[in-house]
Coordinates of C-alpha atoms in Angstrom, one line a residue:
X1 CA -21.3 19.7 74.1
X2 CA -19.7 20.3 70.7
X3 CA -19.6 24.0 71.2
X4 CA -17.7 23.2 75.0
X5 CA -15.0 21.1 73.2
X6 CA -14.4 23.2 70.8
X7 CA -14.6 26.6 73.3
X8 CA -11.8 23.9 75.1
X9 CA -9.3 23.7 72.1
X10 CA -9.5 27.4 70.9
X11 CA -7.9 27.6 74.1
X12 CA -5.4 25.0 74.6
X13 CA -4.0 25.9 71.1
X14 CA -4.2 29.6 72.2
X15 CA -2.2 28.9 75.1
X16 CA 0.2 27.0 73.2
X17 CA 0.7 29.4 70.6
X18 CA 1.2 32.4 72.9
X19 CA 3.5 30.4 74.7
X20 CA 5.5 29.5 71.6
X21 CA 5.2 32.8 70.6
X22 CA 6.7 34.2 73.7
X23 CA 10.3 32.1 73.8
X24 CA 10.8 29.3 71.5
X25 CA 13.9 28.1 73.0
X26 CA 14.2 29.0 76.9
X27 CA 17.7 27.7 76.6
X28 CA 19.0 30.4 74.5
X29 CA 17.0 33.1 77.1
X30 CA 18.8 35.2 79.8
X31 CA 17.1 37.1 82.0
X32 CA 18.7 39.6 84.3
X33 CA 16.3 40.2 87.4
X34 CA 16.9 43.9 88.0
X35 CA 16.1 45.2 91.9
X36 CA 16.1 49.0 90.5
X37 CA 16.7 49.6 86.4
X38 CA 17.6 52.8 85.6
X39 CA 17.4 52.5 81.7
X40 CA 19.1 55.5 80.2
X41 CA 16.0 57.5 78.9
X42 CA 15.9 59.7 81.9
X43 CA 12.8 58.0 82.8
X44 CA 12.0 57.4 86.5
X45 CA 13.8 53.9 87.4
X46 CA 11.4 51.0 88.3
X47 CA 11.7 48.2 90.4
X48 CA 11.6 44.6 90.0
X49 CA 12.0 44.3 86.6
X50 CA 12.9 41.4 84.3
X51 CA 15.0 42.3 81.1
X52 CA 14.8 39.5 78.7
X53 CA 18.0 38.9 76.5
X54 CA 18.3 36.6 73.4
X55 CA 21.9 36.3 71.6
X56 CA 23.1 39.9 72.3
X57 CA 20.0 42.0 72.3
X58 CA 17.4 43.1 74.5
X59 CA 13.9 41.4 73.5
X60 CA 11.4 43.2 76.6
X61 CA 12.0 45.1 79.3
X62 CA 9.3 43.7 82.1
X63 CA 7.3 43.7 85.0
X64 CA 5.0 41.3 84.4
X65 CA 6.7 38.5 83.1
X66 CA 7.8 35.2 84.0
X67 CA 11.2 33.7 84.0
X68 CA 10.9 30.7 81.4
X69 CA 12.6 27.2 83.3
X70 CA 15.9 26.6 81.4
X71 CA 16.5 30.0 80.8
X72 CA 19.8 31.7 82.3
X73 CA 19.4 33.7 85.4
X74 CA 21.9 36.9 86.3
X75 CA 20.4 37.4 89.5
X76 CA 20.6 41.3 90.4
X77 CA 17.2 41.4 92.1
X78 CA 19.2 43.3 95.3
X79 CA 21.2 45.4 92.7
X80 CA 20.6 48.3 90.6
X81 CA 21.1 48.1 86.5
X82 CA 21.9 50.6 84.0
X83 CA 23.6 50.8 80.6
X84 CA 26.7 51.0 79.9
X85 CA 28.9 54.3 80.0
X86 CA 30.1 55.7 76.5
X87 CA 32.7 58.1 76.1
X88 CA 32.6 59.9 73.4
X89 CA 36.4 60.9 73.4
X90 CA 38.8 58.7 73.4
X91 CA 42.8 58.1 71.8
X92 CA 43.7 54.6 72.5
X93 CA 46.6 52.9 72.4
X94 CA 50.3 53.6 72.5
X95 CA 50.4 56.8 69.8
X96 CA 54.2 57.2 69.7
X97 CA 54.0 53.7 67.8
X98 CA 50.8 54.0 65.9
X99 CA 50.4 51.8 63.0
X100 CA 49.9 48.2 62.3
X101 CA 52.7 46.6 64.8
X102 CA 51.6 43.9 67.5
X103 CA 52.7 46.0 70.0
X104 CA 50.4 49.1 69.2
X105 CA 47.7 46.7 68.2
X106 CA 48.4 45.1 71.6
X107 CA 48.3 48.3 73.6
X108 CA 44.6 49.5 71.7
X109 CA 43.5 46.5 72.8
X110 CA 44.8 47.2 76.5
X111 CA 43.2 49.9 76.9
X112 CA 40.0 48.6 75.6
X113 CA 39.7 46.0 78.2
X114 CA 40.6 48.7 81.1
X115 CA 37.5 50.6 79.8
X116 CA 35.5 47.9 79.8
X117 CA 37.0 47.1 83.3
X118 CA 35.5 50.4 84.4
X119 CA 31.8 50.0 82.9
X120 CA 32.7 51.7 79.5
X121 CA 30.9 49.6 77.0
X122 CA 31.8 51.6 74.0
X123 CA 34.2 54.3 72.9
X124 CA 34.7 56.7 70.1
X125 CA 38.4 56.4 69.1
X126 CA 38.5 60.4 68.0
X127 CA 40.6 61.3 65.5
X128 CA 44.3 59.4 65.8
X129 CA 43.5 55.5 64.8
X130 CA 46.3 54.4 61.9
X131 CA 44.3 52.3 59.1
X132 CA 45.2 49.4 60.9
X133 CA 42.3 50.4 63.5
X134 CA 39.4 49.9 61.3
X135 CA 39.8 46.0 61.3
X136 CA 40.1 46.6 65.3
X137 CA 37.2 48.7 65.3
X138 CA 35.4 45.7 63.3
X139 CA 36.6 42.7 66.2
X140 CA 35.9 44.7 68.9
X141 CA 32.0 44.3 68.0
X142 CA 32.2 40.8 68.0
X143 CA 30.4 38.4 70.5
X144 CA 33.6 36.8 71.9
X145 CA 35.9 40.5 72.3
X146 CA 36.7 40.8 75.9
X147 CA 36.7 44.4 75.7
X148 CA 34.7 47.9 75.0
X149 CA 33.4 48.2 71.7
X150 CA 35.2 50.9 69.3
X151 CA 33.7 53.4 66.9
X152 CA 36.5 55.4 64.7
X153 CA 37.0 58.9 63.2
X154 CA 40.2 57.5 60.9
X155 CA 42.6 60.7 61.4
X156 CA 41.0 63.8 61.9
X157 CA 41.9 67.2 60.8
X158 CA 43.4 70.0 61.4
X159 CA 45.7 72.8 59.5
X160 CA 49.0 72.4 58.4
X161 CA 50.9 72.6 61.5
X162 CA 48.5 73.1 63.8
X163 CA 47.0 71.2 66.7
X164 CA 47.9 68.1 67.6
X165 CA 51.0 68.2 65.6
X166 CA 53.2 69.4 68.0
X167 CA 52.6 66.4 69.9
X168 CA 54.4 64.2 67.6
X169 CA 52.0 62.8 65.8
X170 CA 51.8 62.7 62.1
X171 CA 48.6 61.3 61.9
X172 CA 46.3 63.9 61.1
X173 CA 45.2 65.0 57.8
X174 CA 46.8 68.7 57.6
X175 CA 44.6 70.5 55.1
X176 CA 44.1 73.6 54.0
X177 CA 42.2 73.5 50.4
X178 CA 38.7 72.9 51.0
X179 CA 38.9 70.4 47.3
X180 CA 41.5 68.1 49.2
X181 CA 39.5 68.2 52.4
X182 CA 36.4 67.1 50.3
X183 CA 38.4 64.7 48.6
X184 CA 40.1 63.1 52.1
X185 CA 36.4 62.8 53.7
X186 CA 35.5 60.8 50.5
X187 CA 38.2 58.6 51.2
X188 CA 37.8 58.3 54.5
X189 CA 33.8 57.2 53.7
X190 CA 34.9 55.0 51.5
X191 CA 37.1 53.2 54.6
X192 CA 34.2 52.8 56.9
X193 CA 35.3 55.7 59.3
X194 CA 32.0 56.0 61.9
X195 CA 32.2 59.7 62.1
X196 CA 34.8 62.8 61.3
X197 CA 36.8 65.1 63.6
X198 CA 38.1 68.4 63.0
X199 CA 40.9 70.4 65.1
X200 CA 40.1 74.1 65.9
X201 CA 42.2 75.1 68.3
X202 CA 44.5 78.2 68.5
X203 CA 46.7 76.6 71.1
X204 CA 50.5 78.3 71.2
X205 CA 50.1 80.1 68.2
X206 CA 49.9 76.9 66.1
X207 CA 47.9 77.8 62.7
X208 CA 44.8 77.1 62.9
X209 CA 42.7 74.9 60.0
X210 CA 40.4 77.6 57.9
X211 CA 36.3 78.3 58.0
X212 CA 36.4 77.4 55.0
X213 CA 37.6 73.9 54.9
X214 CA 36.0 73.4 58.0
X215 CA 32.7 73.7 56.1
X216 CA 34.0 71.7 53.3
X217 CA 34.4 69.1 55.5
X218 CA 31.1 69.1 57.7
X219 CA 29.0 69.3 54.3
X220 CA 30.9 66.4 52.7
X221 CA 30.6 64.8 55.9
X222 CA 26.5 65.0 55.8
X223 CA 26.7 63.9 52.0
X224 CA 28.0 60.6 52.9
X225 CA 25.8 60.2 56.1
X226 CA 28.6 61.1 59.2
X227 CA 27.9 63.3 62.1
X228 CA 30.7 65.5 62.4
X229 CA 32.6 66.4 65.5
X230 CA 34.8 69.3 66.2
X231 CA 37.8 70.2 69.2
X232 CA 36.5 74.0 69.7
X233 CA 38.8 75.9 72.0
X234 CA 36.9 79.2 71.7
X235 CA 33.1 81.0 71.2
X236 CA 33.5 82.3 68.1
X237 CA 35.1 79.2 66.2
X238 CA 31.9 77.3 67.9
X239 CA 29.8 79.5 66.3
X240 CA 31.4 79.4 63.5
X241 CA 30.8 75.9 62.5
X242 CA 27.6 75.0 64.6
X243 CA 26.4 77.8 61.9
X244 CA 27.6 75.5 59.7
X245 CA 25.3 72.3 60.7
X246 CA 28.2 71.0 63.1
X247 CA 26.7 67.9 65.3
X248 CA 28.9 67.5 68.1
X249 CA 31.2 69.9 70.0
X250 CA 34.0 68.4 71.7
X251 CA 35.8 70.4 74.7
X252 CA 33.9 73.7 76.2
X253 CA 35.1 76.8 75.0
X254 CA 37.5 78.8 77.8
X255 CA 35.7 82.3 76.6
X256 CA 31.6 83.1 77.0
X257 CA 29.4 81.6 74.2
X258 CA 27.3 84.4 72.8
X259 CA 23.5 83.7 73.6
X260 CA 22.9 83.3 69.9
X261 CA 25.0 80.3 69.6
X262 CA 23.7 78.5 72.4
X263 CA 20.2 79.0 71.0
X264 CA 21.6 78.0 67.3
X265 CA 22.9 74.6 69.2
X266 CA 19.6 73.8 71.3
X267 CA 17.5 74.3 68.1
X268 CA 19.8 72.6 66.0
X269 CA 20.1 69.8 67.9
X270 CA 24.0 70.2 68.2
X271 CA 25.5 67.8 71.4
X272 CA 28.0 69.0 73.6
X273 CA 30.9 66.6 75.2
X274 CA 32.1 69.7 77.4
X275 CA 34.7 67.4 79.0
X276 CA 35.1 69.3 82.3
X277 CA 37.6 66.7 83.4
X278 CA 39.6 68.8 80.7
X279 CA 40.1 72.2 82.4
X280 CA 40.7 70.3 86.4
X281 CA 43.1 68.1 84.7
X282 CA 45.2 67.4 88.0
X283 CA 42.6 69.1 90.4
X284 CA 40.4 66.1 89.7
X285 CA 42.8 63.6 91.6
X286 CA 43.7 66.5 93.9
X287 CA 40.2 66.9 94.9
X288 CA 39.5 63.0 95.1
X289 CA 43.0 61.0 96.9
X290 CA 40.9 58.5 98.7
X291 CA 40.9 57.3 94.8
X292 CA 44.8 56.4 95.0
X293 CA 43.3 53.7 98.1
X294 CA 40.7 52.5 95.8
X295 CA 41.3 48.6 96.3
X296 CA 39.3 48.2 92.6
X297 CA 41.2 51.4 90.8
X298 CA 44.3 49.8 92.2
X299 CA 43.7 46.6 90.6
X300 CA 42.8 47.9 87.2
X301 CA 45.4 51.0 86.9
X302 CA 48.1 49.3 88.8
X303 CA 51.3 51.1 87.8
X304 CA 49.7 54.2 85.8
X305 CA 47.9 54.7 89.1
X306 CA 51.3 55.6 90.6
X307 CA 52.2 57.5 87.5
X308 CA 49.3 59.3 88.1
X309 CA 50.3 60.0 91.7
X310 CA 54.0 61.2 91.1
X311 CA 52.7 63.5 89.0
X312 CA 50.4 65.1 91.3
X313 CA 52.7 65.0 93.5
X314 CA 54.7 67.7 90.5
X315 CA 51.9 69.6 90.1
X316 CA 52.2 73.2 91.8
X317 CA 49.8 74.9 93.8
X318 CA 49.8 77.0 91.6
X319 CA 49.2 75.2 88.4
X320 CA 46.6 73.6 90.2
X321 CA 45.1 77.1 91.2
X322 CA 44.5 78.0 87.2
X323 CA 43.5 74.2 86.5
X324 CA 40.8 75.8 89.0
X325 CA 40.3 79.0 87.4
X326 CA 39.8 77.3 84.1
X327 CA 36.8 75.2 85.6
X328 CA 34.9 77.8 86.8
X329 CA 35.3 79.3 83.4
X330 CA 34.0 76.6 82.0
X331 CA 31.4 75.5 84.3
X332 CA 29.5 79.1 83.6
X333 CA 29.6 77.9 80.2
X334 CA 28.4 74.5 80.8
X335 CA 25.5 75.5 83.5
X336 CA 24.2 78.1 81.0
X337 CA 24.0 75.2 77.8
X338 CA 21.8 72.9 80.4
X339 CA 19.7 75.7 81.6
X340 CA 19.1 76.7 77.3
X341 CA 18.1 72.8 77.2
X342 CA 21.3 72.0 75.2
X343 CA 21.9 68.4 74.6
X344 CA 24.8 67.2 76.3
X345 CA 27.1 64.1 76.2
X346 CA 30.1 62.7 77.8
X347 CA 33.9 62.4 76.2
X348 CA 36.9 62.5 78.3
X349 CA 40.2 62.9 75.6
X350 CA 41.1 59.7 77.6
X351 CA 44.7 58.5 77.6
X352 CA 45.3 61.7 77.9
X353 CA 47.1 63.6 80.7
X354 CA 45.4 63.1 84.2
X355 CA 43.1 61.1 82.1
X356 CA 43.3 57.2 82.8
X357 CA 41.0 55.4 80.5
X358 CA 37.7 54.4 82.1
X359 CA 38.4 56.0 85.7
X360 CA 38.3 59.5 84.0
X361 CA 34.6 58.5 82.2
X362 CA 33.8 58.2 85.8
X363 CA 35.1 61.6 86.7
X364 CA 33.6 63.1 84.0
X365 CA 30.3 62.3 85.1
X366 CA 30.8 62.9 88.5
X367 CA 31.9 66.7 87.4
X368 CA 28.9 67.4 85.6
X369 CA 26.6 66.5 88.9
X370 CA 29.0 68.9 90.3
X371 CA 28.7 71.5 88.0
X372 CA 24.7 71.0 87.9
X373 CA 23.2 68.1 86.4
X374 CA 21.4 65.5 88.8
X375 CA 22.1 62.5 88.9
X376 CA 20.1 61.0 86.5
X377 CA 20.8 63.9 83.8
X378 CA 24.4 62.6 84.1
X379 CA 23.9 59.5 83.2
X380 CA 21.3 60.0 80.6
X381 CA 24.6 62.0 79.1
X382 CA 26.6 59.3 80.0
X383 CA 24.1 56.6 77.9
X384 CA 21.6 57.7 75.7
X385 CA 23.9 61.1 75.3
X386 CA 27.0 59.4 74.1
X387 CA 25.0 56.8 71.7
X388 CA 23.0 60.0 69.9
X389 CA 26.5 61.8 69.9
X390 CA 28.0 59.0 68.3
X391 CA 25.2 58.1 66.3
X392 CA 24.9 55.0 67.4
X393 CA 21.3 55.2 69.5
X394 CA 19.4 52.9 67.7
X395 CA 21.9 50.3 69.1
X396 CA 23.2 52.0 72.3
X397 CA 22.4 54.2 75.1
X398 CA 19.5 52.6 76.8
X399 CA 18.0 49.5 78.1
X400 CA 15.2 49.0 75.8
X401 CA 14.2 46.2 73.6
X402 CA 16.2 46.0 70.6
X403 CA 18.8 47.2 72.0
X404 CA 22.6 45.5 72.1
X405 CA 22.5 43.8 75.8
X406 CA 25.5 46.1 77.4
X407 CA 24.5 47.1 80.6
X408 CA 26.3 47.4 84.0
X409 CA 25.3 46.0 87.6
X410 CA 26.2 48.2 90.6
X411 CA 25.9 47.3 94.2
X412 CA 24.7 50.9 95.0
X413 CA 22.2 53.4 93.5
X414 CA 24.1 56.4 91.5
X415 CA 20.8 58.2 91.9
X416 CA 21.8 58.7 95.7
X417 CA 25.5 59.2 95.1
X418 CA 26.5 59.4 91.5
X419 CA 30.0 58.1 92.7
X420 CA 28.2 54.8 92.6
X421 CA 28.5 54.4 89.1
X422 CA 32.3 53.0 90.2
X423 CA 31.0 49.7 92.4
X424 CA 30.0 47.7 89.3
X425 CA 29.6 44.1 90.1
X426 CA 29.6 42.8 86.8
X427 CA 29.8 44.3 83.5
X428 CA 27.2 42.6 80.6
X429 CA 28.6 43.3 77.1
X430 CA 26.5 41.8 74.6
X431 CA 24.2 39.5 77.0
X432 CA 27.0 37.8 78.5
X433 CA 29.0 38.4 81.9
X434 CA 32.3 39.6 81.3
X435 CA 34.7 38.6 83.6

């Protein structure tokens, strides 16, 4: 009899304890029930699944479990669910006016909303943020920021004179003594900057920053822990510095990449944003018009939408034919890195011409099924890509447990039609719905 009642409490308590164990306040629990997750890892998607949320991160990722009473309930049990999108490349914000104003803060901010509008959880600001951006960088991760979450490169760099200066900006850091460039990246590390960018490109004839500092500036980079991205307009600059430990490549080169650099990259573990969307520029919307209908672009775009329309409407046929001729280019590029098993992720130079902020993330990944990728490879780029490009994957990029809770619901599956990624019914940013 003794040994019953006491068999009887072992379990009770048991019961109790794994109960306790499992949520200790229900109330503080949301669970999102997931008809089809896709979670970013390029795993097969699985149905009915339960993904458990606590504050702003993931605690499990289930099949088995059951919904505790008094916890919230996002209910997307006919609905599919996947992270959030990251672009990797993005300029924010009103540049002409760069600096600490209300107005340029206010238009940074803007923007940030409109990605998040369009699924884009995060973005890396790449390169053209005034110092007043790191304290923007710093709110937009907080619980209550209506908008996508920011990562900053402070101002990148590039050679005296050379590209983007002739755009009128005189934000980046025009260097051409490897010391100073050593010296600036300290400075930069010592602001909080999440990663560094470097201008290579021979565009016009603009001078173009040296090997040298280029190196000085990647290895300084490593010493103070930041991945190091470059704008790489050619094969033999790319080579150049993925020889020189570069991690991510920003913009495809126009030329053929020797074989020998695109093994260097796949055994280096060097990621490529090859921004397609980059070389169609106008063909993009050309190719796509039933966008300009879009009831949903429509409402988030409103008047850039028609911007974007007029100037379509200027482009030539024949501008539009090398915007074309330009692809291709590219796209032999592109299809030979994901054949070598070259990692890949996805960056846009948003705000940008022909590049709305959000929409073009979309396009973006809609190119690359286009130019090869299925459906799920995209948006493993899109996810898990981005977050290891950004270095940012061990808080990004997937649906896992751990993970920050930003993840997107979509009434259709962008495994059949990777345009799908655009019906998003909500948006989740940090385990709550934004609105």
């Amino acid at each position: 009899m003794k040994r019953t009642i006491h068999f009887t409490l072992v379990v009770l308590l048991t019961a109790i304890l794994t109960m306790s164990c499992q949520v200790e306040d229900p109330s503080n629990v949301t669970v999102v029930k997931a008809g089809l997750l896709i979670d970013g890892t390029g795993n097969p998607p699985l149905r009915d699944v339960l993904i458990f949320i606590e504050g702003n991160r993931i605690t499990q990722v289930t099949q088995q479990e059951e919904i505790p009473p008094g916890a919230t309930v996002i209910d997307a049990s006919q609905q599919v669910v996947m992270p959030g999108l990251i672009d990797t490349h993005v300029h924010p914000g009103d540049r002409a006016n760069a600096g600490p104003s209300a107005e340029y803060r206010a238009s940074v901010i803007q923007h940030l909303k409109q990605a998040l509008d369009f699924g884009v959880t995060t973005i890396f600001s790449l390169g053209l943020d005034p110092d007043s951006n790191f304290a923007l960088r710093d709110e937009s991760w907080g619980d209550d920021f209506d908008g996508s979450r920011m990562l900053t490169a402070g101002t990148g760099f590039t050679a005296v004179g050379g590209h983007p200066t002739q755009l009128g900006t005189d934000l980046p850091n025009q260097i051409d003594d490897p010391a100073l460039a050593r010296q600036r990246v300290q400075e930069l590390a010592a602001q909080g900057v999440d990663g560094l960018k470097i201008w290579v490109a021979p565009i016009g004839g603009l001078p173009v920053i040296k090997a040298e500092v280029s190196r000085a500036i990647i290895e300084e980079g490593h010493k103070h822990n930041l991945r190091v991205f470059a704008h790489l307009n050619t094969a033999e600059d790319t080579q150049t510095l993925v020889e020189a430990q570069l991690d991510g490549v920003t913009h495809i080169a126009g030329d053929s990449y020797e074989e020998e650099t695109i093994e260097l990259m796949r055994r280096q573990g060097t990621i490529v944003a090859p921004m397609l969307v980059q070389k169609k520029k106008g063909l993009v919307f050309s190719e796509d018009r039933e966008l300009f209908e879009d009831p949903f672009v429509r409402r988030v775009l409103g008047q850039e939408l028609d911007e974007l329309k007029e100037a379509l409407a200027q482009t030539s046929p024949e501008a539009l034919e090398r915007m074309a001729q330009s692809y291709q280019q590219a796209k032999e590029n592109f299809v030979r890195l994901k054949n070598a098993g070259v990692r890949l992720a996805v960056g846009t130079d948003s705000n940008t011409s022909f590049a709305p902020v959000g929409l073009i993330t979309h396009k973006e990944v809609e190119t690359l099924v286009e130019a090869g990728l299925s459906p799920m490879e995209a948006l493993v780029a899109g996810t898990r890509g981005s977050a290891e490009w950004a270095g940012v994957s061990d808080r990004l990029g997937t649906i896992e447990a751990g993970k920050l809770a930003d993840m997107l619901i979509l009434e259709e599956n962008p495994l059949v039609d990777i345009r799908n990624t655009r019906k998003i019914v909500k948006v989740i940013l940090g385990g709550r719905v934004v609105e």
